[in-house]
mmCIF file of C-alpha atoms and ligand atoms in Angstrom:
data_model
loop_
_atom_site.group_PDB
_atom_site.id
_atom_site.type_symbol
_atom_site.label_atom_id
_atom_site.label_comp_id
_atom_site.label_asym_id
_atom_site.label_seq_id
_atom_site.Cartn_x
_atom_site.Cartn_y
_atom_site.Cartn_z
ATOM 1 C CA MET L 1 13.865 5.081 19.025
ATOM 2 C CA VAL L 2 10.557 6.072 17.814
ATOM 3 C CA TYR L 3 8.893 5.403 14.454
ATOM 4 C CA GLU L 4 8.958 8.448 12.101
ATOM 5 C CA LEU L 5 6.853 9.727 9.349
ATOM 6 C CA PRO L 6 8.919 9.120 6.043
ATOM 7 C CA GLU L 7 9.038 12.015 3.604
ATOM 8 C CA LEU L 8 7.201 11.580 0.397
ATOM 9 C CA PRO L 9 9.685 10.794 -2.506
ATOM 10 C CA TYR L 10 8.038 13.452 -4.542
ATOM 11 C CA PRO L 11 6.193 16.671 -3.987
ATOM 12 C CA TYR L 12 2.724 16.632 -2.760
ATOM 13 C CA GLY L 13 1.281 17.876 -6.026
ATOM 14 C CA ALA L 14 3.320 15.583 -8.176
ATOM 15 C CA LEU L 15 0.529 12.954 -8.990
ATOM 16 C CA GLU L 16 -1.901 15.596 -10.066
ATOM 17 C CA PRO L 17 -4.254 15.457 -11.835
ATOM 18 C CA TYR L 18 -4.815 11.664 -10.755
ATOM 19 C CA VAL L 19 -4.120 11.886 -7.116
ATOM 20 C CA ASP L 20 -4.727 15.721 -5.953
ATOM 21 C CA GLU L 21 -2.330 17.601 -3.900
ATOM 22 C CA GLU L 22 -4.825 18.322 -0.985
ATOM 23 C CA THR L 23 -5.679 14.593 -0.469
ATOM 24 C CA MET L 24 -1.743 13.850 -0.323
ATOM 25 C CA HIS L 25 -1.273 16.602 2.062
ATOM 26 C CA LEU L 26 -4.070 14.986 4.470
ATOM 27 C CA HIS L 27 -3.284 11.432 3.614
ATOM 28 C CA HIS L 28 0.447 11.655 4.183
ATOM 29 C CA GLY L 29 0.542 14.269 7.058
ATOM 30 C CA LYS L 30 -2.743 13.438 8.976
ATOM 31 C CA HIS L 31 -3.549 10.049 8.221
ATOM 32 C CA HIS L 32 -0.311 8.334 8.037
ATOM 33 C CA GLY L 33 1.062 10.741 10.697
ATOM 34 C CA THR L 34 -1.537 9.415 13.131
ATOM 35 C CA TYR L 35 -0.621 5.968 12.479
ATOM 36 C CA VAL L 36 2.885 6.541 13.393
ATOM 37 C CA ALA L 37 1.917 8.629 16.545
ATOM 38 C CA ASN L 38 -0.427 6.067 17.735
ATOM 39 C CA LEU L 39 2.172 3.200 17.122
ATOM 40 C CA ASN L 40 4.691 5.067 19.172
ATOM 41 C CA ALA L 41 2.272 5.762 22.055
ATOM 42 C CA ALA L 42 1.319 1.977 22.120
ATOM 43 C CA LEU L 43 4.819 0.908 22.168
ATOM 44 C CA GLU L 44 5.669 3.408 25.051
ATOM 45 C CA GLN L 45 3.998 0.792 27.161
ATOM 46 C CA HIS L 46 6.344 -1.819 26.408
ATOM 47 C CA PRO L 47 9.879 -0.230 26.071
ATOM 48 C CA GLU L 48 11.410 -3.878 25.854
ATOM 49 C CA ILE L 49 10.108 -4.313 22.349
ATOM 50 C CA ASP L 50 12.664 -4.115 19.546
ATOM 51 C CA ARG L 51 11.610 -1.065 17.530
ATOM 52 C CA GLY L 52 13.310 -2.211 14.359
ATOM 53 C CA ASN L 53 11.816 -2.125 10.745
ATOM 54 C CA VAL L 54 8.130 -1.729 11.127
ATOM 55 C CA ASP L 55 7.735 -4.523 8.489
ATOM 56 C CA ASP L 56 9.369 -6.908 10.887
ATOM 57 C CA LEU L 57 7.409 -5.745 13.718
ATOM 58 C CA ILE L 58 4.125 -6.518 12.080
ATOM 59 C CA ALA L 59 5.330 -9.743 10.775
ATOM 60 C CA GLU L 60 5.731 -10.965 14.165
ATOM 61 C CA LEU L 61 2.385 -9.891 15.720
ATOM 62 C CA ASP L 62 2.098 -12.853 17.943
ATOM 63 C CA SER L 63 5.136 -12.072 20.007
ATOM 64 C CA VAL L 64 3.602 -8.560 20.604
ATOM 65 C CA PRO L 65 2.058 -8.225 24.139
ATOM 66 C CA GLU L 66 -1.514 -8.877 23.917
ATOM 67 C CA ASP L 67 -2.505 -5.487 25.574
ATOM 68 C CA ILE L 68 -1.084 -3.619 22.709
ATOM 69 C CA ARG L 69 -1.420 -6.293 19.994
ATOM 70 C CA THR L 70 -4.501 -4.534 18.247
ATOM 71 C CA ALA L 71 -2.967 -1.192 18.380
ATOM 72 C CA VAL L 72 0.302 -2.323 16.790
ATOM 73 C CA ARG L 73 -1.695 -4.430 14.327
ATOM 74 C CA ASN L 74 -3.837 -1.277 13.244
ATOM 75 C CA ASN L 75 -1.156 1.380 13.607
ATOM 76 C CA GLY L 76 1.860 -0.662 12.751
ATOM 77 C CA GLY L 77 0.092 -1.901 9.808
ATOM 78 C CA GLY L 78 -1.005 1.584 8.717
ATOM 79 C CA HIS L 79 2.562 2.792 9.013
ATOM 80 C CA ALA L 80 3.986 -0.164 7.020
ATOM 81 C CA ASN L 81 1.186 0.083 4.406
ATOM 82 C CA HIS L 82 1.454 3.683 3.585
ATOM 83 C CA SER L 83 5.397 3.781 3.772
ATOM 84 C CA MET L 84 5.063 1.202 1.009
ATOM 85 C CA PHE L 85 2.235 2.853 -0.882
ATOM 86 C CA TRP L 86 4.064 6.200 -1.351
ATOM 87 C CA GLN L 87 6.961 4.480 -2.875
ATOM 88 C CA LEU L 88 4.630 2.563 -5.259
ATOM 89 C CA LEU L 89 3.553 5.604 -6.769
ATOM 90 C CA ALA L 90 5.414 8.145 -9.196
ATOM 91 C CA PRO L 91 4.366 11.031 -11.432
ATOM 92 C CA LYS L 92 3.175 9.681 -14.884
ATOM 93 C CA SER L 93 6.053 11.643 -16.549
ATOM 94 C CA GLY L 94 8.641 10.145 -14.257
ATOM 95 C CA VAL L 95 10.297 6.656 -13.938
ATOM 96 C CA GLY L 96 8.422 3.567 -13.537
ATOM 97 C CA GLY L 97 5.982 3.544 -16.721
ATOM 98 C CA ASP L 98 4.932 0.216 -17.712
ATOM 99 C CA GLU L 99 7.546 -0.224 -20.195
ATOM 100 C CA ASP L 100 9.840 -0.099 -17.243
ATOM 101 C CA PHE L 101 9.212 -3.230 -15.317
ATOM 102 C CA GLY L 102 11.909 -5.525 -16.394
ATOM 103 C CA GLU L 103 11.964 -9.041 -17.648
ATOM 104 C CA ASP L 104 11.388 -11.023 -14.548
ATOM 105 C CA LEU L 105 8.133 -9.178 -13.681
ATOM 106 C CA ALA L 106 7.001 -9.066 -17.223
ATOM 107 C CA GLU L 107 7.339 -12.942 -17.376
ATOM 108 C CA ALA L 108 5.534 -13.482 -14.100
ATOM 109 C CA ILE L 109 2.576 -11.134 -15.252
ATOM 110 C CA THR L 110 2.337 -12.978 -18.577
ATOM 111 C CA TRP L 111 2.594 -16.333 -16.876
ATOM 112 C CA GLY L 112 0.062 -15.562 -14.301
ATOM 113 C CA PHE L 113 -2.458 -13.320 -16.074
ATOM 114 C CA GLY L 114 -1.768 -13.448 -19.785
ATOM 115 C CA SER L 115 -1.199 -9.711 -19.918
ATOM 116 C CA LEU L 116 -0.715 -6.502 -17.966
ATOM 117 C CA GLU L 117 -4.423 -5.463 -18.935
ATOM 118 C CA SER L 118 -5.731 -8.810 -17.644
ATOM 119 C CA LEU L 119 -3.747 -8.227 -14.354
ATOM 120 C CA GLN L 120 -5.257 -4.806 -13.966
ATOM 121 C CA GLU L 121 -8.841 -6.007 -14.727
ATOM 122 C CA ARG L 122 -8.560 -8.678 -12.265
ATOM 123 C CA PHE L 123 -7.051 -6.360 -9.586
ATOM 124 C CA THR L 124 -9.690 -3.749 -10.188
ATOM 125 C CA ALA L 125 -12.446 -6.310 -9.833
ATOM 126 C CA ALA L 126 -11.021 -7.478 -6.373
ATOM 127 C CA ALA L 127 -10.951 -3.807 -5.332
ATOM 128 C CA ALA L 128 -14.221 -2.765 -6.395
ATOM 129 C CA PRO L 129 -16.685 -1.886 -3.601
ATOM 130 C CA GLY L 130 -18.817 -5.000 -4.244
ATOM 131 C CA ALA L 131 -15.838 -7.287 -3.837
ATOM 132 C CA LEU L 132 -14.002 -5.409 -0.925
ATOM 133 C CA PHE L 133 -16.626 -4.217 1.479
ATOM 134 C CA GLY L 134 -15.626 -1.227 3.644
ATOM 135 C CA SER L 135 -12.025 -0.126 4.237
ATOM 136 C CA GLY L 136 -8.937 -2.076 3.168
ATOM 137 C CA TRP L 137 -6.406 -2.757 0.620
ATOM 138 C CA ALA L 138 -5.741 -4.529 -2.569
ATOM 139 C CA TRP L 139 -2.415 -6.324 -3.104
ATOM 140 C CA LEU L 140 -0.273 -8.052 -5.564
ATOM 141 C CA ILE L 141 1.802 -10.781 -3.909
ATOM 142 C CA VAL L 142 4.753 -12.755 -4.933
ATOM 143 C CA ASN L 143 4.472 -16.282 -3.798
ATOM 144 C CA PRO L 144 7.393 -18.546 -2.820
ATOM 145 C CA ASP L 145 7.248 -20.105 -6.381
ATOM 146 C CA ARG L 146 7.642 -16.583 -7.893
ATOM 147 C CA SER L 147 4.144 -16.759 -9.119
ATOM 148 C CA LEU L 148 1.798 -13.675 -8.451
ATOM 149 C CA SER L 149 -1.570 -13.523 -6.979
ATOM 150 C CA ILE L 150 -4.137 -10.783 -6.026
ATOM 151 C CA GLU L 151 -5.638 -10.560 -2.524
ATOM 152 C CA THR L 152 -7.378 -8.122 -0.311
ATOM 153 C CA THR L 153 -7.187 -7.324 3.186
ATOM 154 C CA ALA L 154 -9.620 -5.552 5.710
ATOM 155 C CA ASN L 155 -8.644 -2.427 7.651
ATOM 156 C CA GLN L 156 -4.762 -1.911 8.017
ATOM 157 C CA ASP L 157 -3.889 -5.495 7.848
ATOM 158 C CA SER L 158 -0.753 -6.341 5.696
ATOM 159 C CA PRO L 159 -0.075 -9.397 3.871
ATOM 160 C CA LEU L 160 3.285 -9.448 5.846
ATOM 161 C CA MET L 161 1.020 -10.317 8.653
ATOM 162 C CA GLU L 162 0.439 -13.785 7.137
ATOM 163 C CA GLY L 163 4.031 -14.197 5.910
ATOM 164 C CA LYS L 164 3.294 -13.159 2.383
ATOM 165 C CA THR L 165 5.258 -10.690 0.307
ATOM 166 C CA PRO L 166 3.413 -7.676 -1.315
ATOM 167 C CA VAL L 167 4.841 -5.994 -4.349
ATOM 168 C CA LEU L 168 2.124 -3.524 -5.176
ATOM 169 C CA GLY L 169 -0.724 -2.332 -2.805
ATOM 170 C CA LEU L 170 -3.711 0.071 -3.336
ATOM 171 C CA ASP L 171 -5.203 2.013 -0.414
ATOM 172 C CA LEU L 172 -8.883 1.595 -0.534
ATOM 173 C CA TRP L 173 -9.996 3.641 2.519
ATOM 174 C CA GLU L 174 -12.207 6.661 1.690
ATOM 175 C CA HIS L 175 -9.588 8.993 2.836
ATOM 176 C CA ALA L 176 -7.390 8.173 -0.063
ATOM 177 C CA TYR L 177 -9.918 9.336 -2.640
ATOM 178 C CA TYR L 178 -12.999 10.797 -1.237
ATOM 179 C CA LEU L 179 -11.985 14.563 -1.661
ATOM 180 C CA LYS L 180 -11.728 14.189 -5.427
ATOM 181 C CA TYR L 181 -13.675 11.114 -6.325
ATOM 182 C CA GLN L 182 -16.210 10.981 -3.605
ATOM 183 C CA HIS L 183 -18.139 7.613 -3.718
ATOM 184 C CA ARG L 184 -16.480 6.807 -7.222
ATOM 185 C CA ARG L 185 -14.033 4.208 -5.935
ATOM 186 C CA LEU L 186 -13.778 2.617 -9.290
ATOM 187 C CA GLU L 187 -12.745 5.919 -10.920
ATOM 188 C CA TYR L 188 -9.866 6.179 -8.493
ATOM 189 C CA ILE L 189 -8.835 2.460 -8.969
ATOM 190 C CA ASN L 190 -8.665 3.183 -12.634
ATOM 191 C CA VAL L 191 -6.438 6.321 -12.277
ATOM 192 C CA PHE L 192 -4.239 4.391 -9.930
ATOM 193 C CA TRP L 193 -2.793 2.619 -13.148
ATOM 194 C CA ASP L 194 -1.507 5.948 -14.377
ATOM 195 C CA VAL L 195 0.571 6.541 -11.335
ATOM 196 C CA VAL L 196 1.867 3.085 -10.469
ATOM 197 C CA ASN L 197 5.764 3.094 -10.262
ATOM 198 C CA TRP L 198 6.244 -0.275 -12.037
ATOM 199 C CA ARG L 199 10.130 0.008 -11.623
ATOM 200 C CA GLU L 200 9.468 -0.157 -7.749
ATOM 201 C CA VAL L 201 7.135 -3.053 -8.215
ATOM 202 C CA ALA L 202 9.850 -4.777 -10.310
ATOM 203 C CA ASP L 203 12.266 -4.086 -7.698
ATOM 204 C CA ARG L 204 10.164 -5.660 -4.964
ATOM 205 C CA TYR L 205 9.290 -8.700 -7.140
ATOM 206 C CA GLU L 206 13.057 -9.391 -7.616
ATOM 207 C CA ALA L 207 13.891 -8.925 -3.985
ATOM 208 C CA GLY L 208 10.934 -10.938 -2.822
HETATM 209 MN MN1 LIG N 301 -4.512 5.635 3.671
#
């Protein structure tokens, strides 16, 4: 078995005008596609490795042979992160608006942050260029006690690599926004809130 690029759950232009169609084509087809190809190429050297769920693969990096561990970390992380990211976005007019996140998640947000607006402010601050230097991701994590916290990772590292459960993630690589927003990362972070699929976040919170 080899890993495959999953289809987007919506058309490439569905997130316009917040995320433009050309960026979605390049980001999904070229960037995500390359992570998948490079992951498969690395694993070819070790046919004995179980190619199950990519989330499980990157959660057990210590058991990956050392000669391909960095390649699996970067490209397996890239495959897992992007596969999740596409699911976390939705057209603004579709399901998953912020009225749609269910009681459990709503309670956890109120308990942890006071309000959704306050969560968004803190997430945005963590994701801003001054806080996360270079390429990486910002995450909302569900902790074992059901509380939520905000974290960032560098490169394509995933919270799964540290045994943590992400319920929301934002790609902060320039390839995710540069065509439309150039250096204006904060503008991209702000429009992200217009296309978050909160129903999906809630489902992940309830499952995590
Ligand atoms: Mn990306």
